[in-house]
PDB file of C-alpha atoms in Angstrom:
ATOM      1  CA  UNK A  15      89.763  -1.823 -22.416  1.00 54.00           C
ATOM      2  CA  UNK A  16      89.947   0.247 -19.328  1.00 57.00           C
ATOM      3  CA  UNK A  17      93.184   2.092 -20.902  1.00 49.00           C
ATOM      4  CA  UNK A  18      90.885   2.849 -24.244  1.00 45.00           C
ATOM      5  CA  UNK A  19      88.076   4.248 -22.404  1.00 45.00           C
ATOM      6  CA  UNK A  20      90.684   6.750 -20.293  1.00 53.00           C
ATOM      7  CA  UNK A  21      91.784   7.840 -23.819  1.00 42.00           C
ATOM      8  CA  UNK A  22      89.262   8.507 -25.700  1.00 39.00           C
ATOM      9  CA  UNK A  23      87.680  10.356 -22.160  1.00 44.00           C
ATOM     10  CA  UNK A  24      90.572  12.477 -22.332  1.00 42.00           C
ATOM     11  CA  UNK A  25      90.115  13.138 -25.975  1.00 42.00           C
ATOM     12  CA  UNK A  26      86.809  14.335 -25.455  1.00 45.00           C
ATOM     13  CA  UNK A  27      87.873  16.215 -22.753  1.00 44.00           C
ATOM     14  CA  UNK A  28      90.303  18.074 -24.701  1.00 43.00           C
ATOM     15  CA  UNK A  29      87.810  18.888 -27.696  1.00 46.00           C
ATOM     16  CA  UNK A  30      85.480  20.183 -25.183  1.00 49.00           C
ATOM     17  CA  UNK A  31      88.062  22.493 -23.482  1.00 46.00           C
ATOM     18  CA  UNK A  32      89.080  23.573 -26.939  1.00 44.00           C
ATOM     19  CA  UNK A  33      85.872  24.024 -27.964  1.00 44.00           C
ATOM     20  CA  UNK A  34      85.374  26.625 -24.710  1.00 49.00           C
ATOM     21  CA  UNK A  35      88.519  28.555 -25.583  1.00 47.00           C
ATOM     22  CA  UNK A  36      88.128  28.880 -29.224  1.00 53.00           C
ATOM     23  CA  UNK A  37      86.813  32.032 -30.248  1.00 52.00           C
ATOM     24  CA  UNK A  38      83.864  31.246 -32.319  1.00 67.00           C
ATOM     25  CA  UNK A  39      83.073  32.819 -35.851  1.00 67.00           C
ATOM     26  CA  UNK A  40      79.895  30.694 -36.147  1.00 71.00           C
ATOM     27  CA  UNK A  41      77.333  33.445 -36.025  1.00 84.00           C
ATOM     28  CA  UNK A  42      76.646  35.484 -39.095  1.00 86.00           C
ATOM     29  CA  UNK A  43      76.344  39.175 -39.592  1.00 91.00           C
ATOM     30  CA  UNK A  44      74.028  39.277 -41.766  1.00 92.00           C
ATOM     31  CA  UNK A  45      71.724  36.827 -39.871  1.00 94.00           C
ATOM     32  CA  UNK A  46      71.939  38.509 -37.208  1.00 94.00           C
ATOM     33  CA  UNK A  47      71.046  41.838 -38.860  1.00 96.00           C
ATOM     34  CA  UNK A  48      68.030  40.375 -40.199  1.00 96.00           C
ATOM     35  CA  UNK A  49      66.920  39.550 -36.793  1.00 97.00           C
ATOM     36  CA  UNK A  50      67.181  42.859 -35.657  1.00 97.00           C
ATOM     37  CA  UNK A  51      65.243  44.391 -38.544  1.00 97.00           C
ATOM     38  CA  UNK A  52      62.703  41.519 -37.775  1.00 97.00           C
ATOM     39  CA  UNK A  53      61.991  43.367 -33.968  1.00 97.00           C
ATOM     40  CA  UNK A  54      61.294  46.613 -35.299  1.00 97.00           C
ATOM     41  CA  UNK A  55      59.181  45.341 -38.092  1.00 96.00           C
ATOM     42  CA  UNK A  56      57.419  43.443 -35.647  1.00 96.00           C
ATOM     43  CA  UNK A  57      56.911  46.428 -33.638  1.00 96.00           C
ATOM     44  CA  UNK A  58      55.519  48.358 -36.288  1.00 96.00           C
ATOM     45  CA  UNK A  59      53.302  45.180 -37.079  1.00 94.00           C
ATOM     46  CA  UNK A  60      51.602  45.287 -33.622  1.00 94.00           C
ATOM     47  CA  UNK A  61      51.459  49.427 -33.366  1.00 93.00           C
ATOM     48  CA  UNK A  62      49.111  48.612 -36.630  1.00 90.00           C
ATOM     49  CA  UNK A  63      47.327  45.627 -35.608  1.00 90.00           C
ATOM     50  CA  UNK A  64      46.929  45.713 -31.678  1.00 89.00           C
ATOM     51  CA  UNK A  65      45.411  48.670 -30.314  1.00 87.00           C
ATOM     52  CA  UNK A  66      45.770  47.767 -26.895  1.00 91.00           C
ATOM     53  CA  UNK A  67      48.333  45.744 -25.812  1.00 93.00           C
ATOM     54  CA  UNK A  68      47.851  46.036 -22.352  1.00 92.00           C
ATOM     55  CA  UNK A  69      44.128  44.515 -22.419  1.00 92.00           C
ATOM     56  CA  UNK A  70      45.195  41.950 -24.601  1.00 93.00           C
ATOM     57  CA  UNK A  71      48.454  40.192 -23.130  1.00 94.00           C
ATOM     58  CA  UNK A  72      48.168  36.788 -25.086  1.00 93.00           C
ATOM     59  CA  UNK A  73      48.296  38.312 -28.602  1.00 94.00           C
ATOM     60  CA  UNK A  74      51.424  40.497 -27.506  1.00 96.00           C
ATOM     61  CA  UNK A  75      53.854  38.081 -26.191  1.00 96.00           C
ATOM     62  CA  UNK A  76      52.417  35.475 -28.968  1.00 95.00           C
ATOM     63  CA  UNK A  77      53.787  37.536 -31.509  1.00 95.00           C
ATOM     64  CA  UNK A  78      57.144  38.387 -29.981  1.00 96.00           C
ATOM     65  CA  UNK A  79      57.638  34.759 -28.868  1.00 95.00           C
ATOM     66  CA  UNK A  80      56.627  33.428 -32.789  1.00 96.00           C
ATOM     67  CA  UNK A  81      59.004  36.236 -33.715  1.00 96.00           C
ATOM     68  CA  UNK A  82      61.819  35.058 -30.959  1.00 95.00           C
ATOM     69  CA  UNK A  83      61.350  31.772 -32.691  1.00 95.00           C
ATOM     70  CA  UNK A  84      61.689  32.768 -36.144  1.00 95.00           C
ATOM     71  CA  UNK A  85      64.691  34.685 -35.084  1.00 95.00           C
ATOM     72  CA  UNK A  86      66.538  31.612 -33.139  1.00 93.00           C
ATOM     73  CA  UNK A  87      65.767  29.144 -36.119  1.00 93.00           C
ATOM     74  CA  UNK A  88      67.219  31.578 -38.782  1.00 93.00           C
ATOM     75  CA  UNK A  89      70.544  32.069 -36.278  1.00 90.00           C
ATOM     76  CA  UNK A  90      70.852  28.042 -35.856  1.00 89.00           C
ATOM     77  CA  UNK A  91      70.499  27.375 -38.927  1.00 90.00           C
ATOM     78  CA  UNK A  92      73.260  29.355 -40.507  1.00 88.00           C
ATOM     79  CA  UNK A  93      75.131  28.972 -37.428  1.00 85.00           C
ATOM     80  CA  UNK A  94      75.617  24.883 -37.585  1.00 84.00           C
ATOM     81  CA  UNK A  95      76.218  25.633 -41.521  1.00 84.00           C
ATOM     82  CA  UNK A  96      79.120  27.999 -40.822  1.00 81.00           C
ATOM     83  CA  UNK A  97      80.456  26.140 -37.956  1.00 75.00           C
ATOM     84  CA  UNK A  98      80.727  23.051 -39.901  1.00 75.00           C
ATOM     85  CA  UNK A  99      81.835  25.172 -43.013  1.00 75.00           C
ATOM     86  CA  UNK A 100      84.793  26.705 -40.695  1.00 69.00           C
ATOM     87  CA  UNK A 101      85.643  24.382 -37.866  1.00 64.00           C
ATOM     88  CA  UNK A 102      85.286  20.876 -39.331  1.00 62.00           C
ATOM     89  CA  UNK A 103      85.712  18.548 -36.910  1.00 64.00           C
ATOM     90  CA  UNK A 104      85.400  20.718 -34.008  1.00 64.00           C
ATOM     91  CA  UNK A 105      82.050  21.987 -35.912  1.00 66.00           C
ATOM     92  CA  UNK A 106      79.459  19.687 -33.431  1.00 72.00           C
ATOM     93  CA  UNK A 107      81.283  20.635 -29.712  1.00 73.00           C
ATOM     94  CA  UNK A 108      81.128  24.561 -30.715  1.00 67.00           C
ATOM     95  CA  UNK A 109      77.554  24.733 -31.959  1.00 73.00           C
ATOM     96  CA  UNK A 110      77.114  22.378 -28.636  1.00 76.00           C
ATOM     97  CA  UNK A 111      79.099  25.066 -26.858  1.00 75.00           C
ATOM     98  CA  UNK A 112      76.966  27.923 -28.279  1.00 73.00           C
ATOM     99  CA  UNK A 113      73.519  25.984 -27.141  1.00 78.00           C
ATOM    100  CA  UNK A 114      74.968  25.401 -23.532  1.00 79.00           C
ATOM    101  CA  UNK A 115      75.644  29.589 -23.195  1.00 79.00           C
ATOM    102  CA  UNK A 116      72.072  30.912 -24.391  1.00 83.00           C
ATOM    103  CA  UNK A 117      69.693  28.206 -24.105  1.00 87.00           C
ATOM    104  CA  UNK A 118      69.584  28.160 -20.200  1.00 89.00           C
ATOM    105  CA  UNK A 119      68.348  32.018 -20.590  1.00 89.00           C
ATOM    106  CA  UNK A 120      66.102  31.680 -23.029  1.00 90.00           C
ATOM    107  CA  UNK A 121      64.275  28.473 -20.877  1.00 93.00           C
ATOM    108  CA  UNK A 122      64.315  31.106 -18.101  1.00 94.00           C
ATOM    109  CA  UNK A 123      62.711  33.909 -20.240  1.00 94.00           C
ATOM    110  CA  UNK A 124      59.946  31.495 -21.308  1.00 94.00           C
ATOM    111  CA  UNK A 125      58.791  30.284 -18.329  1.00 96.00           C
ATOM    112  CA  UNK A 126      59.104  33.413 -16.680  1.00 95.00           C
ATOM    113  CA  UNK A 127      56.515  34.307 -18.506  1.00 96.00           C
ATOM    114  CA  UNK A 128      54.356  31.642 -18.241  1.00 96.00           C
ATOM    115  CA  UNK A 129      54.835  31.574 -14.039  1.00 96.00           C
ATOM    116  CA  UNK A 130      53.621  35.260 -14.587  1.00 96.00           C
ATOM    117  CA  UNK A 131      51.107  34.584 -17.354  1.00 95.00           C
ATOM    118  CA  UNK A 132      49.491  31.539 -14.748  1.00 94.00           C
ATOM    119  CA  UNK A 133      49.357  32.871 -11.409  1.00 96.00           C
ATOM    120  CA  UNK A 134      50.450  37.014 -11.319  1.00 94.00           C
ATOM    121  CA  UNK A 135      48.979  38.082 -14.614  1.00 94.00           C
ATOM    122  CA  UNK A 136      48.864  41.648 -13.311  1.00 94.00           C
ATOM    123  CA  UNK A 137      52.919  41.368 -13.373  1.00 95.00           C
ATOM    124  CA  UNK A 138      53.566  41.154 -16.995  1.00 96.00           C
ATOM    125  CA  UNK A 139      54.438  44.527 -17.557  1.00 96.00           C
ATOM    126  CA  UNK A 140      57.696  43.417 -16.392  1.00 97.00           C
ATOM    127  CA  UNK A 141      58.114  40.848 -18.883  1.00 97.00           C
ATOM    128  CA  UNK A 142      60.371  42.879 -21.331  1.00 97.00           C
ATOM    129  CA  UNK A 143      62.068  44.133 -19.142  1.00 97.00           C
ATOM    130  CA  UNK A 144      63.228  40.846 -17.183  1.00 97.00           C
ATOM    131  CA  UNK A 145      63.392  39.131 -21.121  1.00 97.00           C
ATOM    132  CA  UNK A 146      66.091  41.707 -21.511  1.00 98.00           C
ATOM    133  CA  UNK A 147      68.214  41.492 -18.524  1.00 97.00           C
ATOM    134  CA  UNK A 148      68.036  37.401 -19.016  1.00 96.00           C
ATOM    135  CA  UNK A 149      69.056  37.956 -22.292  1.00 96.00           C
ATOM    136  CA  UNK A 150      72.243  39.974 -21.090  1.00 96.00           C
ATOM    137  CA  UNK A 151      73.076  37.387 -18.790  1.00 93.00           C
ATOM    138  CA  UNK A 152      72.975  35.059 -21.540  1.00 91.00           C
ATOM    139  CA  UNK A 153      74.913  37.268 -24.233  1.00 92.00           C
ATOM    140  CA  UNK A 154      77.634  37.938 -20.804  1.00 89.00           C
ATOM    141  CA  UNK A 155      77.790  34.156 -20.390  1.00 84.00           C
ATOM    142  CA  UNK A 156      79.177  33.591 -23.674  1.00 83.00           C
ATOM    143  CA  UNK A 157      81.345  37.033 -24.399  1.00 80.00           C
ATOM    144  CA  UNK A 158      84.473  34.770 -23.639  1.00 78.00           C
ATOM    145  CA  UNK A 159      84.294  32.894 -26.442  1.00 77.00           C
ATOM    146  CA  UNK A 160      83.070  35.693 -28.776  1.00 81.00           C
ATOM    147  CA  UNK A 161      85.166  39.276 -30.031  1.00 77.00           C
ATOM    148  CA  UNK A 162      85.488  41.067 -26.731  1.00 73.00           C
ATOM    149  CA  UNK A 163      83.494  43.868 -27.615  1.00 87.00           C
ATOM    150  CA  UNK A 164      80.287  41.880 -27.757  1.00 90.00           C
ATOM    151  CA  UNK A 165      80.264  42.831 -24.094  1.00 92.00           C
ATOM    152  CA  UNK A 166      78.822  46.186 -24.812  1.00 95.00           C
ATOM    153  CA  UNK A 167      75.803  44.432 -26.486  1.00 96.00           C
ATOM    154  CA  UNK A 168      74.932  42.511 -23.385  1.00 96.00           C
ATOM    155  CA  UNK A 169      75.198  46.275 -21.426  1.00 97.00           C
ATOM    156  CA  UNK A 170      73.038  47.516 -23.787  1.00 97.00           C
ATOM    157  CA  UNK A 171      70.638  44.750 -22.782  1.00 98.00           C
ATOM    158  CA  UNK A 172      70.972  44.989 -19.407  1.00 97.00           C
ATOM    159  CA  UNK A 173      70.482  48.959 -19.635  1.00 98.00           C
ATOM    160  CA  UNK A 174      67.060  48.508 -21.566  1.00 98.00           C
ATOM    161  CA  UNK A 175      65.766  45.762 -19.721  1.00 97.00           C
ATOM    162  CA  UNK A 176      66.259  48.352 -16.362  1.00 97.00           C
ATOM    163  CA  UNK A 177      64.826  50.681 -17.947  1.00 96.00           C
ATOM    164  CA  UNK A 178      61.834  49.410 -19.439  1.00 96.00           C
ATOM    165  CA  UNK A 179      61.115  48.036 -15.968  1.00 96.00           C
ATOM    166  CA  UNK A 180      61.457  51.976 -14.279  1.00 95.00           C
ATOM    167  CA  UNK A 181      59.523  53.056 -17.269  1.00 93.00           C
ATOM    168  CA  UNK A 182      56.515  50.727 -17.315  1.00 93.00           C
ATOM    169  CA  UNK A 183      56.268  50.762 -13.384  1.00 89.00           C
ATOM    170  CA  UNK A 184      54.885  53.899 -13.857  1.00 89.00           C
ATOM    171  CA  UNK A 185      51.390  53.078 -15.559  1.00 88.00           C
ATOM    172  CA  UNK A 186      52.345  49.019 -15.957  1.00 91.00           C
ATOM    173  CA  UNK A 187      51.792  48.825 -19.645  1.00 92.00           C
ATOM    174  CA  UNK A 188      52.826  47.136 -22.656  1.00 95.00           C
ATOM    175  CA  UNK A 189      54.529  48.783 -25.419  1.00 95.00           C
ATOM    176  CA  UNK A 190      55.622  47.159 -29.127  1.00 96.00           C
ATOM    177  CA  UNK A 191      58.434  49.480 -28.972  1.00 96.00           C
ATOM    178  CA  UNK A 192      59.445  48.284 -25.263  1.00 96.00           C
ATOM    179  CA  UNK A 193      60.705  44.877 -27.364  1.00 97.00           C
ATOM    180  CA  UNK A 194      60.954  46.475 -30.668  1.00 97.00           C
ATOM    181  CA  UNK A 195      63.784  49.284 -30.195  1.00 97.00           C
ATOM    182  CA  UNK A 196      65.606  47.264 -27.405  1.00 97.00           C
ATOM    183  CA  UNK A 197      65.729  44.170 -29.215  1.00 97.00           C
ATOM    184  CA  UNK A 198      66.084  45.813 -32.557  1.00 97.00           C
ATOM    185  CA  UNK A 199      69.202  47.820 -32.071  1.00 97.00           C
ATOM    186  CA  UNK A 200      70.910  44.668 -29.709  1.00 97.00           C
ATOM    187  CA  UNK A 201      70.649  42.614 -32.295  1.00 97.00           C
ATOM    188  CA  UNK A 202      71.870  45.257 -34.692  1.00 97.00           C
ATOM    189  CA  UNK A 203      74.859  46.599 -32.579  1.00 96.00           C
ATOM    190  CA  UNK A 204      75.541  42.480 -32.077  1.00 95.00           C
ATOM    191  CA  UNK A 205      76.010  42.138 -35.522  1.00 94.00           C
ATOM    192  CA  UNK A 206      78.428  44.895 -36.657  1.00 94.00           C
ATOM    193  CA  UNK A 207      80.335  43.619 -33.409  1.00 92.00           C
ATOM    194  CA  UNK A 208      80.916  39.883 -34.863  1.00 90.00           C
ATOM    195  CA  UNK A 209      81.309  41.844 -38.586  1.00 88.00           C
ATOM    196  CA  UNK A 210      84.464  43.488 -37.371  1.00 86.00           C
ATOM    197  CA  UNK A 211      85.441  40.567 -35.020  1.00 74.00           C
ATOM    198  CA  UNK A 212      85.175  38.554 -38.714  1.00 67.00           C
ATOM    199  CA  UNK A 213      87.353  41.104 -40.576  1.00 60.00           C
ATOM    200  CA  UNK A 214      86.190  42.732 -44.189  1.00 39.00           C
ATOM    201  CA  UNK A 215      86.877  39.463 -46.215  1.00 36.00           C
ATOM    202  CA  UNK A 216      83.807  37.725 -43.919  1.00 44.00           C
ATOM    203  CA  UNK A 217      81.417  40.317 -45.210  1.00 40.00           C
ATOM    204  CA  UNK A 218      79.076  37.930 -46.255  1.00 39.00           C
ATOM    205  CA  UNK A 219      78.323  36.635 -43.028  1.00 39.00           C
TER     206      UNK A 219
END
């Protein structure tokens, strides 16, 4: 029995090591695109509907965080229906994989903001900002098992989450476009990154 358990240990331990060093196809293009257009619609949403996003903190993050929702439940879904389209067995320790890379920076993003939200209130100007920069840790985290490139998307993260903080240090306010154009473009660049990682027969993504 002892001999049974040491195998099928090292059998999971070899589909989890594979799993690691596989490079993953899982995420779609096309999803992925559509989450980008989402930001900037979003931000177009809120130019229209909140005048002042600076008085009014709880309706601005609301809306990106239902959009940030919207936009994680569209990507899971038609990632754990690819993965199990293209990897089979292997299907349940990559999407496992995938959750273990981003979801420890996107628990950090949310309760960043609600630390801030509960006791320095005055502080969430930096929110985007610091939302970005987790968000390129995250995206660096899991570039090794993703086309190489996708490394310049978690720069381009890190380089908009900087500068949103240097930008709204000067008058600390909040801006639709701060998440909109950042977040919007990412997601974008991300996308033709794992279309060309996919090849031309993948276009459907």
């Amino acid at each position: 029995m002892r001999d049974l358990d040491r195998a099928l240990a090292d059998i999971v331990a070899i589909r989890t090591q594979l799993a690691r060093d596989t490079l993953y196809h899982g995420y779609g293009p096309a999803t992925l695109a559509a989450t980008g257009l989402l930001a900037l619609l979003m931000a177009v949403v809120q130019i229209g509907w909140l005048d002042d996003p600076t008085g009014h903190p709880g309706a601005y993050f609301g809306l990106w965080i239902a959009t940030a929702v919207a936009a994680v439940a569209l990507v899971a879904v038609e990632t754990i229906m690819r993965s199990r389209r293209l990897y089979s067995r292997l299907a349940d320790d990559l999407i496992n994989n995938a959750i273990q890379q981003f979801l420890p920076s996107g628990v950090a993003g949310l309760l960043l903001y609600l630390v801030l939200a509960r006791y320095q209130p005055e502080s969430l100007w930096m929110v985007p900002g610091l939302w970005q920069v987790v968000v390129s840790l995250g995206i660096f985290s899991a570039s090794r098992s993703l086309p190489g490139a996708v490394s310049v998307v978690a720069v381009w993260y890190l380089f908009c989450g900087l500068s949103c903080l240097a930008t709204a240090s000067n008058g600390h306010s909040l801006s639709p476009w701060a998440m909109g154009f950042p977040f919007g473009v990412g997601q974008l660049l991300f996308a033709a990154i794992v279309h060309r990682g996919l090849g031309a027969t993948d276009a459907e993504g």
